[in-house]
CSV table of C-alpha atoms in Angstrom, one decimal:
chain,number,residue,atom,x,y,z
A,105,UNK,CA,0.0,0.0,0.0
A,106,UNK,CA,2.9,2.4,0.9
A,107,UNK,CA,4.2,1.5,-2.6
A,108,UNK,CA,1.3,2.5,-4.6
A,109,UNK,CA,0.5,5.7,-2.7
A,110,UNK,CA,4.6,6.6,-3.5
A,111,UNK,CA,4.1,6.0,-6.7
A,112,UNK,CA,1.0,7.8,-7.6
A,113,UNK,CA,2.7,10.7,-5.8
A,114,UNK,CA,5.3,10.4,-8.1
A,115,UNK,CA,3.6,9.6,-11.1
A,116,UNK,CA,4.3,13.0,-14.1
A,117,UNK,CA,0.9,12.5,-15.7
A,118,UNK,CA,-1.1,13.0,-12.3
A,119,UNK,CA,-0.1,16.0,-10.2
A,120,UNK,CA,0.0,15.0,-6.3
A,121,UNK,CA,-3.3,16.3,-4.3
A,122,UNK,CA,-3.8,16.0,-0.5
A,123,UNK,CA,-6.0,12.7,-0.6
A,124,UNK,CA,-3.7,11.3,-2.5
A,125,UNK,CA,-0.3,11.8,-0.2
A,126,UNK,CA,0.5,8.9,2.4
A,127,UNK,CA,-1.8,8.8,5.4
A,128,UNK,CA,1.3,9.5,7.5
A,129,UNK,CA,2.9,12.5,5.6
A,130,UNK,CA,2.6,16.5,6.0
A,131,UNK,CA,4.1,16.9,2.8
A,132,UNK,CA,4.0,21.2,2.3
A,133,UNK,CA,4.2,22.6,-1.2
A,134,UNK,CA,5.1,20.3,-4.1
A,135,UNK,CA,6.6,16.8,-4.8
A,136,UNK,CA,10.0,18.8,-6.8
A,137,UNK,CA,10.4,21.1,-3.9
A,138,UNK,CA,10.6,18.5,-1.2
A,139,UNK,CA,12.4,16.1,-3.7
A,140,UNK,CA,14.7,18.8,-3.9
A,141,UNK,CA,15.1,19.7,-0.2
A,142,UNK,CA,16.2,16.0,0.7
A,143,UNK,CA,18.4,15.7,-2.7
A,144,UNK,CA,20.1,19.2,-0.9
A,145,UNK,CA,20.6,17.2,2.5
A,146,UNK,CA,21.8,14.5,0.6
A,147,UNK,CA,24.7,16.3,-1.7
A,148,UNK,CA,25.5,18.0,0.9
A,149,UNK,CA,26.8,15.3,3.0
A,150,UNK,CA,28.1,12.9,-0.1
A,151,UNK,CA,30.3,16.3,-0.4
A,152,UNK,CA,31.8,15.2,2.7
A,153,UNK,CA,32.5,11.9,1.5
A,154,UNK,CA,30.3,9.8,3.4
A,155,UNK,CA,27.7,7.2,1.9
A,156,UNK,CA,25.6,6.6,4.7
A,157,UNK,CA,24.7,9.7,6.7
A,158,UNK,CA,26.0,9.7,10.3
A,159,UNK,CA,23.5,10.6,13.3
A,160,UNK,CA,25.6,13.4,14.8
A,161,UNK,CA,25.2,15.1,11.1
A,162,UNK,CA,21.5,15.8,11.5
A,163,UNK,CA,21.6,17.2,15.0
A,164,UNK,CA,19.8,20.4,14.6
A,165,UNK,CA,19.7,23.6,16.7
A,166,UNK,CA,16.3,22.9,17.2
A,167,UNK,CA,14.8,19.2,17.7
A,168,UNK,CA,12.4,18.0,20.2
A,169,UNK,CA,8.5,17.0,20.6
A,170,UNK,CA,5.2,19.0,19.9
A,171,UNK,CA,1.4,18.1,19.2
A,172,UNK,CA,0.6,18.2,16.1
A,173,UNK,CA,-3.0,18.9,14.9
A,174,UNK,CA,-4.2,15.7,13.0
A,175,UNK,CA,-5.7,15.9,9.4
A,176,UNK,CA,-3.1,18.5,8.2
A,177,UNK,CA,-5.3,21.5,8.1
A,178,UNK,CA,-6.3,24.1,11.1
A,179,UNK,CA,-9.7,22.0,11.3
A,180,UNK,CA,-8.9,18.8,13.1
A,181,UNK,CA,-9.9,17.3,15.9
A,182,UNK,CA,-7.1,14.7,17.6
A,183,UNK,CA,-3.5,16.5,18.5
A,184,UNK,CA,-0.9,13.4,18.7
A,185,UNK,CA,2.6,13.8,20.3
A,186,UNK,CA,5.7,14.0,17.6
A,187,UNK,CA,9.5,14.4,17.7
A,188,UNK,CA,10.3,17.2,15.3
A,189,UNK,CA,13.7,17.6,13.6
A,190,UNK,CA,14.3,21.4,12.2
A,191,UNK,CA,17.0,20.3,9.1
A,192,UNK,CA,17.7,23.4,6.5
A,193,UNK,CA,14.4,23.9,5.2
A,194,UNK,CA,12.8,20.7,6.2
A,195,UNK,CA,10.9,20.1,9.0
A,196,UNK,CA,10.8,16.1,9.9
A,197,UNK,CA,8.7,14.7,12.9
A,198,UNK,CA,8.9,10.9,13.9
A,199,UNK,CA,6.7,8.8,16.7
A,200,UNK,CA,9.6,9.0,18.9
A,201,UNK,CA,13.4,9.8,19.3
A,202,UNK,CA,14.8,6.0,19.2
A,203,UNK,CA,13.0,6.3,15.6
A,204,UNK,CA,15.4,8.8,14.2
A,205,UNK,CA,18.9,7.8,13.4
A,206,UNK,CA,19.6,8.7,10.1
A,207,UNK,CA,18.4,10.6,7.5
A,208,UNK,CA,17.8,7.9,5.2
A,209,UNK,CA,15.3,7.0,8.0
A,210,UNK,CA,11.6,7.3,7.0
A,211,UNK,CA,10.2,10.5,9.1
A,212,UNK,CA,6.1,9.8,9.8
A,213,UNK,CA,5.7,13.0,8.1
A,214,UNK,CA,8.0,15.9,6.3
A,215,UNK,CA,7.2,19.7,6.8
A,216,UNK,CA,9.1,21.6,3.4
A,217,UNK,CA,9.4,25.3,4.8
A,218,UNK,CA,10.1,27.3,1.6
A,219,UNK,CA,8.4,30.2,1.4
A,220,UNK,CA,6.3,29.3,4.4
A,221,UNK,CA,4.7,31.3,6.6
A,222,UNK,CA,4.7,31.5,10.9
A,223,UNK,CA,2.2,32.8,12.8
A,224,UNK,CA,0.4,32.3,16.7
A,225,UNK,CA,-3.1,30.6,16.5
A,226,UNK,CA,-6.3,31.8,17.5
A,227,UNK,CA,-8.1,29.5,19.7
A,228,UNK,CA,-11.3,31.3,20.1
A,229,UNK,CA,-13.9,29.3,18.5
A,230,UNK,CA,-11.8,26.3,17.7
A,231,UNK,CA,-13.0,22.7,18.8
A,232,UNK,CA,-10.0,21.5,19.7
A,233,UNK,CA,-8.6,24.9,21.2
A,234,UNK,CA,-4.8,23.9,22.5
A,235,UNK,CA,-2.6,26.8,25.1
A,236,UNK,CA,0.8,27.6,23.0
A,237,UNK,CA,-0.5,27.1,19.3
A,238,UNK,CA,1.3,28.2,16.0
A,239,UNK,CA,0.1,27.6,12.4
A,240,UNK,CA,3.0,26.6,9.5
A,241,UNK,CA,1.2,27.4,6.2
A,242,UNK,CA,2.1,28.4,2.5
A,243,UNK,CA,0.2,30.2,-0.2
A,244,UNK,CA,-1.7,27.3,-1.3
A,245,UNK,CA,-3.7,26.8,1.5
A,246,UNK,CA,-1.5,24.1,3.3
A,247,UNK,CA,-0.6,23.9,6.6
A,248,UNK,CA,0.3,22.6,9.8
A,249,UNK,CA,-1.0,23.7,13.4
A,250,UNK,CA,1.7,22.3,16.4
A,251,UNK,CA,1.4,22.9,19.9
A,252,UNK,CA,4.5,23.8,22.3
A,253,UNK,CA,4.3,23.1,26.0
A,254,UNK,CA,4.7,26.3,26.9
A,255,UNK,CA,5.1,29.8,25.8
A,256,UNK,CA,8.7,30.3,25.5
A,257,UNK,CA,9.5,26.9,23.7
A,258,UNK,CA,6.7,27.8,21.2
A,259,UNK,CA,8.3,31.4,20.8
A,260,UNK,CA,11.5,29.5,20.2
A,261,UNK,CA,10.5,27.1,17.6
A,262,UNK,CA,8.3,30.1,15.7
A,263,UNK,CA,11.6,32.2,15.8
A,264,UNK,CA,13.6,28.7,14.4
A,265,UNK,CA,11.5,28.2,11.8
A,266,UNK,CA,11.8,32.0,11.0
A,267,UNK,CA,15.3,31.9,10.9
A,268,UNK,CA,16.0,28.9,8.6
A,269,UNK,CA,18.7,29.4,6.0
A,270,UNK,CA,16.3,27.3,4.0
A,271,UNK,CA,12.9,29.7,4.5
A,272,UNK,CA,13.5,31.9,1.8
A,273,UNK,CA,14.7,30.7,-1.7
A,274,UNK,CA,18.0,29.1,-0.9
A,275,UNK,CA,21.0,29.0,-3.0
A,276,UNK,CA,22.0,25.9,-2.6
A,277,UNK,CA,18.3,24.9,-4.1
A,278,UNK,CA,18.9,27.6,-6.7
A,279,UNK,CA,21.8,26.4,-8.2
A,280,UNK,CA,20.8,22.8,-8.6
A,281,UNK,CA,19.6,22.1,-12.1
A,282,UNK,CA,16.2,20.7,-13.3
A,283,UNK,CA,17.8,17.8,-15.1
A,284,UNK,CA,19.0,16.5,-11.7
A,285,UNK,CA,15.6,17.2,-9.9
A,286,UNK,CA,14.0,15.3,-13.2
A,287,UNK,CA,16.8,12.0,-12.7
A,288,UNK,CA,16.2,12.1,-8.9
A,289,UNK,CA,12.5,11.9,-9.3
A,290,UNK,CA,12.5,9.5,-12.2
A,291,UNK,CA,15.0,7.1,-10.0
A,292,UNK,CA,12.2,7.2,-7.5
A,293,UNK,CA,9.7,6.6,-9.6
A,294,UNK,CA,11.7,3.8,-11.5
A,295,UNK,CA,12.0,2.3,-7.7
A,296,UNK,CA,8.6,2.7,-6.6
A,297,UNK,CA,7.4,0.8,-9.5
A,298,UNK,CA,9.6,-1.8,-9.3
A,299,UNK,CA,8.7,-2.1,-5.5
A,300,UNK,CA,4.6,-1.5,-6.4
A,301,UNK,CA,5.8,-4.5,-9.0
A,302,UNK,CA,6.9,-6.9,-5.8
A,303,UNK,CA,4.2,-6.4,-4.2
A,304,UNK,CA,1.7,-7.1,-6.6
A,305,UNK,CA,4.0,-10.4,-7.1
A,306,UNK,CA,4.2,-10.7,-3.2
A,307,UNK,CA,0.1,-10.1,-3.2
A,308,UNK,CA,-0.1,-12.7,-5.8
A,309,UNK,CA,1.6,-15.4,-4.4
A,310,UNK,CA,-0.4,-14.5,-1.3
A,311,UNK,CA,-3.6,-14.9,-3.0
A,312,UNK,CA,-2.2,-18.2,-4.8
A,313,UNK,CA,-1.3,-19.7,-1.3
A,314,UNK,CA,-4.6,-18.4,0.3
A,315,UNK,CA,-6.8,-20.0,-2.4
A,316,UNK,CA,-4.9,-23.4,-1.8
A,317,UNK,CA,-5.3,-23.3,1.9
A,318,UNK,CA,-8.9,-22.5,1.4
A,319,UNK,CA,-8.8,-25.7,-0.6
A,320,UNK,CA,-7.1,-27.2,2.0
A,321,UNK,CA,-9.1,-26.2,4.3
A,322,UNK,CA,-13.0,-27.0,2.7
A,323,UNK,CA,-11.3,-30.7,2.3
A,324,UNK,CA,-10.1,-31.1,6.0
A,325,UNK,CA,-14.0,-29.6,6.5
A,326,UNK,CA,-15.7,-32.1,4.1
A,327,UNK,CA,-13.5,-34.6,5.9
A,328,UNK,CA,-14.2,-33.8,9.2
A,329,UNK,CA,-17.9,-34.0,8.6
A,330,UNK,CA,-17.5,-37.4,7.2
A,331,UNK,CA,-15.8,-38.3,10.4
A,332,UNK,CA,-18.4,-36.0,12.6
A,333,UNK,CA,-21.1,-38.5,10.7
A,334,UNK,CA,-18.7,-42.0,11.0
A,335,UNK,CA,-18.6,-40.9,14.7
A,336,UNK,CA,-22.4,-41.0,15.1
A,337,UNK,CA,-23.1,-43.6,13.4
A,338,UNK,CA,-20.6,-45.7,16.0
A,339,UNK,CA,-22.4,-44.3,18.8
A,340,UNK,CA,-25.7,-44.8,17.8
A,341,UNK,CA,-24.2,-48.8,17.4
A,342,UNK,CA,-22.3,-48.7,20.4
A,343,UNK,CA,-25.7,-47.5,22.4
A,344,UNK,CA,-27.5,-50.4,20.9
A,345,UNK,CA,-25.4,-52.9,21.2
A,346,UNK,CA,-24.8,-51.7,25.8
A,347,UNK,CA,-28.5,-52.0,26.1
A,348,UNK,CA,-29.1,-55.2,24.3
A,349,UNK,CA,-25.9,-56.7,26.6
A,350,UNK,CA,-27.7,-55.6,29.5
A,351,UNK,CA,-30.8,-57.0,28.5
A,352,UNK,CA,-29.5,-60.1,28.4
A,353,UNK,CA,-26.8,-60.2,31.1
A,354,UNK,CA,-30.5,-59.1,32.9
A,355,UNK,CA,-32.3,-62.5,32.2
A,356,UNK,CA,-29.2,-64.3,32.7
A,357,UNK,CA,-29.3,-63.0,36.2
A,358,UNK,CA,-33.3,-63.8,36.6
A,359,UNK,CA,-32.8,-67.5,35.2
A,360,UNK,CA,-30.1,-68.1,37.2
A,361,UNK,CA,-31.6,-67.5,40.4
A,362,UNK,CA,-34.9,-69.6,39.2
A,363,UNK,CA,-32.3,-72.2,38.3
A,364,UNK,CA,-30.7,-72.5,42.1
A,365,UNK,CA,-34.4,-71.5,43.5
A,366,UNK,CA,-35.7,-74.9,42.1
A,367,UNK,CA,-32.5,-77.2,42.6
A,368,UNK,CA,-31.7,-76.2,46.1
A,369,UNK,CA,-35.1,-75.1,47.3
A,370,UNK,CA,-35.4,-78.4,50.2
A,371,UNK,CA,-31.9,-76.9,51.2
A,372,UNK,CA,-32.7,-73.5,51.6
A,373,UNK,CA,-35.8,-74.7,53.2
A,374,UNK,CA,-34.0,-76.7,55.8
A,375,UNK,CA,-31.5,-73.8,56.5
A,376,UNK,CA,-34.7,-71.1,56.7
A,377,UNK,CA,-36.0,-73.4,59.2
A,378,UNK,CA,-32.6,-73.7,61.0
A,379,UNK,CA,-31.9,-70.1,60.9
A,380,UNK,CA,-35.8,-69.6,62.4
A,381,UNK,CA,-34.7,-71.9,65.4
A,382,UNK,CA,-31.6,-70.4,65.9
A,383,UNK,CA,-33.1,-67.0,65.6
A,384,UNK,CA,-35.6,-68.3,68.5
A,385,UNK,CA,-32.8,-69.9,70.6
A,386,UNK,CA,-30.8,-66.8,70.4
A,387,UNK,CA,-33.9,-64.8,71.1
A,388,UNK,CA,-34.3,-66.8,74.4
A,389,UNK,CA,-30.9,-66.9,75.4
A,390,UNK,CA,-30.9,-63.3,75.3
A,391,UNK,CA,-34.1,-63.2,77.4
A,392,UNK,CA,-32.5,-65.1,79.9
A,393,UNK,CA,-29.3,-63.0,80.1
A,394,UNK,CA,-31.4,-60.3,80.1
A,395,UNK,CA,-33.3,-61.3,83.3
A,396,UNK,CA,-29.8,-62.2,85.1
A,397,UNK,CA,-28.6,-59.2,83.7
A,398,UNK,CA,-31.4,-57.6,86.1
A,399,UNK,CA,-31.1,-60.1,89.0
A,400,UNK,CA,-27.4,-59.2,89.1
A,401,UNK,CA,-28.7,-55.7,89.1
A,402,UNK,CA,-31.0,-56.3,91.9
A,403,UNK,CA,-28.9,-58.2,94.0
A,404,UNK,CA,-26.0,-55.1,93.6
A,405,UNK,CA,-28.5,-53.1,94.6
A,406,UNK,CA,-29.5,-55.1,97.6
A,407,UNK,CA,-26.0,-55.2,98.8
A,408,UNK,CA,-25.2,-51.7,98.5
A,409,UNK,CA,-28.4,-51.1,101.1
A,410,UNK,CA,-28.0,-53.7,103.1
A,411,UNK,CA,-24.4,-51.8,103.3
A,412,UNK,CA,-25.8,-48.9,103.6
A,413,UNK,CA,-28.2,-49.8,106.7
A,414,UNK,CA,-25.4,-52.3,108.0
A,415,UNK,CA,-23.1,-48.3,108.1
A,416,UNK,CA,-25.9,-46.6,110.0
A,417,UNK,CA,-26.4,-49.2,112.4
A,418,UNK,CA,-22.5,-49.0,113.5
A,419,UNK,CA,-23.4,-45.7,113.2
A,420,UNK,CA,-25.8,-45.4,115.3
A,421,UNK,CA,-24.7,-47.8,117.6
A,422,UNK,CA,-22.0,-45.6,118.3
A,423,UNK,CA,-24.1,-42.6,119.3
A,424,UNK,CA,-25.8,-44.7,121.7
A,425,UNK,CA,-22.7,-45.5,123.2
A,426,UNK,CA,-21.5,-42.3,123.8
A,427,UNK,CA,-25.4,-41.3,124.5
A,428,UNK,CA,-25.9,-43.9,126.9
A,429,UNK,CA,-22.2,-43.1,129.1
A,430,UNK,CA,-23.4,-39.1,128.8
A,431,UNK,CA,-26.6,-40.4,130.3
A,432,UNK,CA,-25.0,-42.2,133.3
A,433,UNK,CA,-22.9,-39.5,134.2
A,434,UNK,CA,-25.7,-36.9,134.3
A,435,UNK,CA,-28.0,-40.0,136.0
A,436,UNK,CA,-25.0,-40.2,138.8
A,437,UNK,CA,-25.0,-36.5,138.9
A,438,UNK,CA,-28.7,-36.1,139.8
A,439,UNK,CA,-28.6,-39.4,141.2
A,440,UNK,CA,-26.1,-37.8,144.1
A,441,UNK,CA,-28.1,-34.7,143.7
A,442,UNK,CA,-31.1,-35.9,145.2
A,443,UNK,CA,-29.7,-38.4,147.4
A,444,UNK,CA,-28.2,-34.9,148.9
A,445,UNK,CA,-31.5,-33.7,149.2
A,446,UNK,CA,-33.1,-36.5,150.9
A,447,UNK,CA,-30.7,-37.1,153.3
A,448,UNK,CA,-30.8,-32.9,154.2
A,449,UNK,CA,-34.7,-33.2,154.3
A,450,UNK,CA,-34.1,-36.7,156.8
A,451,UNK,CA,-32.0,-34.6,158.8
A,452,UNK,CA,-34.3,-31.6,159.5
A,453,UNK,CA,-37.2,-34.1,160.4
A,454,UNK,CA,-34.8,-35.4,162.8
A,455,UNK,CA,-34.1,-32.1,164.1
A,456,UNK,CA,-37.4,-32.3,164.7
A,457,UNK,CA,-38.6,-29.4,161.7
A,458,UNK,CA,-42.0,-30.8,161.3
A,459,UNK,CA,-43.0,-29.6,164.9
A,460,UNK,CA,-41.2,-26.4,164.1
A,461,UNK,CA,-43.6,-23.4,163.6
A,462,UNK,CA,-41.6,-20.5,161.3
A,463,UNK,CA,-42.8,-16.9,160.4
A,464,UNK,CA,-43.6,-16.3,157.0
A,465,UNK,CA,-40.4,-15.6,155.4
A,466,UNK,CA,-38.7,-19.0,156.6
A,467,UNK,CA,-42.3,-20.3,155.1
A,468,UNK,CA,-41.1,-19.0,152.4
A,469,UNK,CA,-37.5,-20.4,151.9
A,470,UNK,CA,-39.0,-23.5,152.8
A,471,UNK,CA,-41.3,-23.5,150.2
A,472,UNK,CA,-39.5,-22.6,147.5
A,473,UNK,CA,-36.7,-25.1,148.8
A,474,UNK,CA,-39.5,-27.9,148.5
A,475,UNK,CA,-40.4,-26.4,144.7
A,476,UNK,CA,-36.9,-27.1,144.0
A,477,UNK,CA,-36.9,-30.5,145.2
A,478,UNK,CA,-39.9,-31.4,143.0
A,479,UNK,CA,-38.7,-29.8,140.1
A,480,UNK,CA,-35.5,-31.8,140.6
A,481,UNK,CA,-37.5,-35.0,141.4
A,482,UNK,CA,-39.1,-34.5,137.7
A,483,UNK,CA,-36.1,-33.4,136.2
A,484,UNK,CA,-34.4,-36.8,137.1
A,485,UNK,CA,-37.6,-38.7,135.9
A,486,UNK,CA,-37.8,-37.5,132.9
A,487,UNK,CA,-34.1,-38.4,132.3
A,488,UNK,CA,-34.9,-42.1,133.8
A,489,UNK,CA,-37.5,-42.2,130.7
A,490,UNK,CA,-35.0,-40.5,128.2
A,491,UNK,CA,-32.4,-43.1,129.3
A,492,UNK,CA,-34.9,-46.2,129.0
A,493,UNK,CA,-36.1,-45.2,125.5
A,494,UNK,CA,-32.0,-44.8,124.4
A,495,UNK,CA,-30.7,-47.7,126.3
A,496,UNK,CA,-33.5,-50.1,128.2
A,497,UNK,CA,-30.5,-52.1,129.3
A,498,UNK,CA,-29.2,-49.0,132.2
A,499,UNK,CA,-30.9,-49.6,135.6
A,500,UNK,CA,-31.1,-46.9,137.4
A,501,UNK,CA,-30.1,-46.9,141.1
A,502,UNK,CA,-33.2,-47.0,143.8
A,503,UNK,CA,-32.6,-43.3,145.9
């Protein structure tokens, strides 16, 4: 494609118009003029005696990136990021810096500054207004908006461009003759057509190749349909043929067991019955453990009372001890109490007290002395009846 878009630039019989340049080339002003520029570059460094340019002869006072307004006229709409090369009167841009090496290099787009003209932007109105704008144009109507990123480098690159040695007629450009311009164009003409020749032999080939792989490939379809059908076909048999095995591995089965049922059916009688009374047998047996399962239980149960009972009667046995010798010493004590008393009233009957005639507070004493005596007297009967209930076996002494 690149080919055939060079070589209708090129071609004498059909001038070059902006839809027909490459997609990626600002070419300004005409094919001659911007042949001419590079032919200049070129002489002047075969001058020097060198076949292949060398990078450090195309390092310009002025190089670096700007945005430049897509479409190549003031009315576009998508600004892209370059890296422009100022060179005499051509103004090169690439997509980046690694991309430049040489002149011989292909730029993305060429800039031809003869007779151009410099000026600021205005961004009122515009749709894709940009801060730092400047317009490269030429009398017939071209021209080129970039962008700066700020004020001073876009001050800088207008006064560059300005300054060129190449902006005004040059006289380098002057001086070279027609009849070289003519040659130079016809060699690139010559070349384009032999390259616009490859690649129609290149895009033939491709076609040949393409129509035999589409061969190819409507066989390997044809043949994998056959194979897509061979493979159903299998299936569709291999289905049949699983459910008619299992159909008769199935009967098989069922005859085989009517086969034992009816040769060994007195056996498996005999063992059902067997198995009933050993079922039965096992049944009782584990009735019976059951029931000296619970006797065992029982008789545990039995033991740990009659342990129980057999603790509390030691128990209590012991409390009656110590109950009963607590008894006999208070028994002694009131026991000696009231023999005391007894002997005390013995001797004041002696002394001859019941013919004794007292005033009313000896009455008194003796009264209450004879309360005390009674309450004692039922104070030691009623632990004569404690004492019997707690241990019948303790007599008590007469007083």
């Amino acid at each position: 494609d690149e080919t055939r878009e060079r070589a209708s630039l090129l071609s004498p019989t059909q001038p070059p118009t902006a839809l027909q340049r490459h997609p990626h080339i600002a070419l300004l002003g005409s094919v001659p003029r911007w042949l001419a520029a590079l032919e200049s570059l070129m002489a002047a460094t075969a001058l020097e005696g060198a076949t292949e340019l060398d990078i450090t002869s195309l390092l310009q006072p002025r190089q670096g990136y700007l945005s430049k307004l897509g479409g190549g006229q003031e009315k576009g709409s998508k600004w892209n990021r370059r890296w422009f090369v100022l060179r005499d009167n051509v103004l090169m841009y690439f997509n980046s810096p690694k991309d430049f090496t040489g002149f011989r290099d292909k730029p993305s787009g060429v800039v031809l500054l003869e007779e151009c003209n410099v000026r600021t932007r205005d961004e009122r109105g515009q749709p894709a207004a940009r801060p730092f704008t400047f317009v490269i144009s030429h009398a017939n109507g071209e021209s080129v908006v970039l962008a700066a990123d700020s004020e001073n480098e876009m001050l800088e690159w207008m006064q560059a461009v300005r300054t060129s040695r190449m902006c005004v007629t040059d006289s380098e450009a002057i001086s070279m003759s027609e009849v070289r311009r003519r040659e130079t164009a016809e060699t690139e003409l010559n070349n384009a057509m032999t390259r616009r020749a490859d690649a129609d032999a290149e895009l033939a080939s491709i076609e040949t190749e393409l129509e035999s792989v589409q061969l190819e490939h409507h066989k390997v379809e044809l043949q994998k349909e056959k194979a897509e059908k061979e493979l159903k076909e299998l299936m569709a048999r291999f289905k049949l043929r699983k459910s008619l095995l299992h159909w008769r591995h199935r009967k098989l089965t069922l005859s085989f067991r009517a086969l034992i049922t009816i040769v060994f059916r007195a056996r498996v009688d005999s063992a059902k019955s067997k198995k009933g009374t050993c079922d039965l047998q096992a049944a009782m047996m584990q009735d019976e453990m059951n029931a000296a399962v619970s006797a065992r239980q029982k008789a545990e149960a039995a033991k740990r009372k009659s342990e129980e009972m057999l603790a509390k009667e030691l128990a209590l046995k012991k409390e009656g001890e110590v109950d009963s010798r607590e008894c006999e010493k208070v028994f002694a004590t009131e026991s000696n109490k009231t023999y005391s008393v007894s002997q005390q009233e013995s001797q004041l009957l002696a002394d001859g007290a019941g013919n004794f005639r007292a005033d009313t507070k000896e009455k008194e004493e003796v009264l209450a002395l004879a309360l005390q005596l009674a309450n004692l007297k039922c104070e030691s009967e009623l632990i004569q009846q404690q004492l019997k209930r707690r241990a019948p076996a303790v007599s008590l002494p007469s007083a």
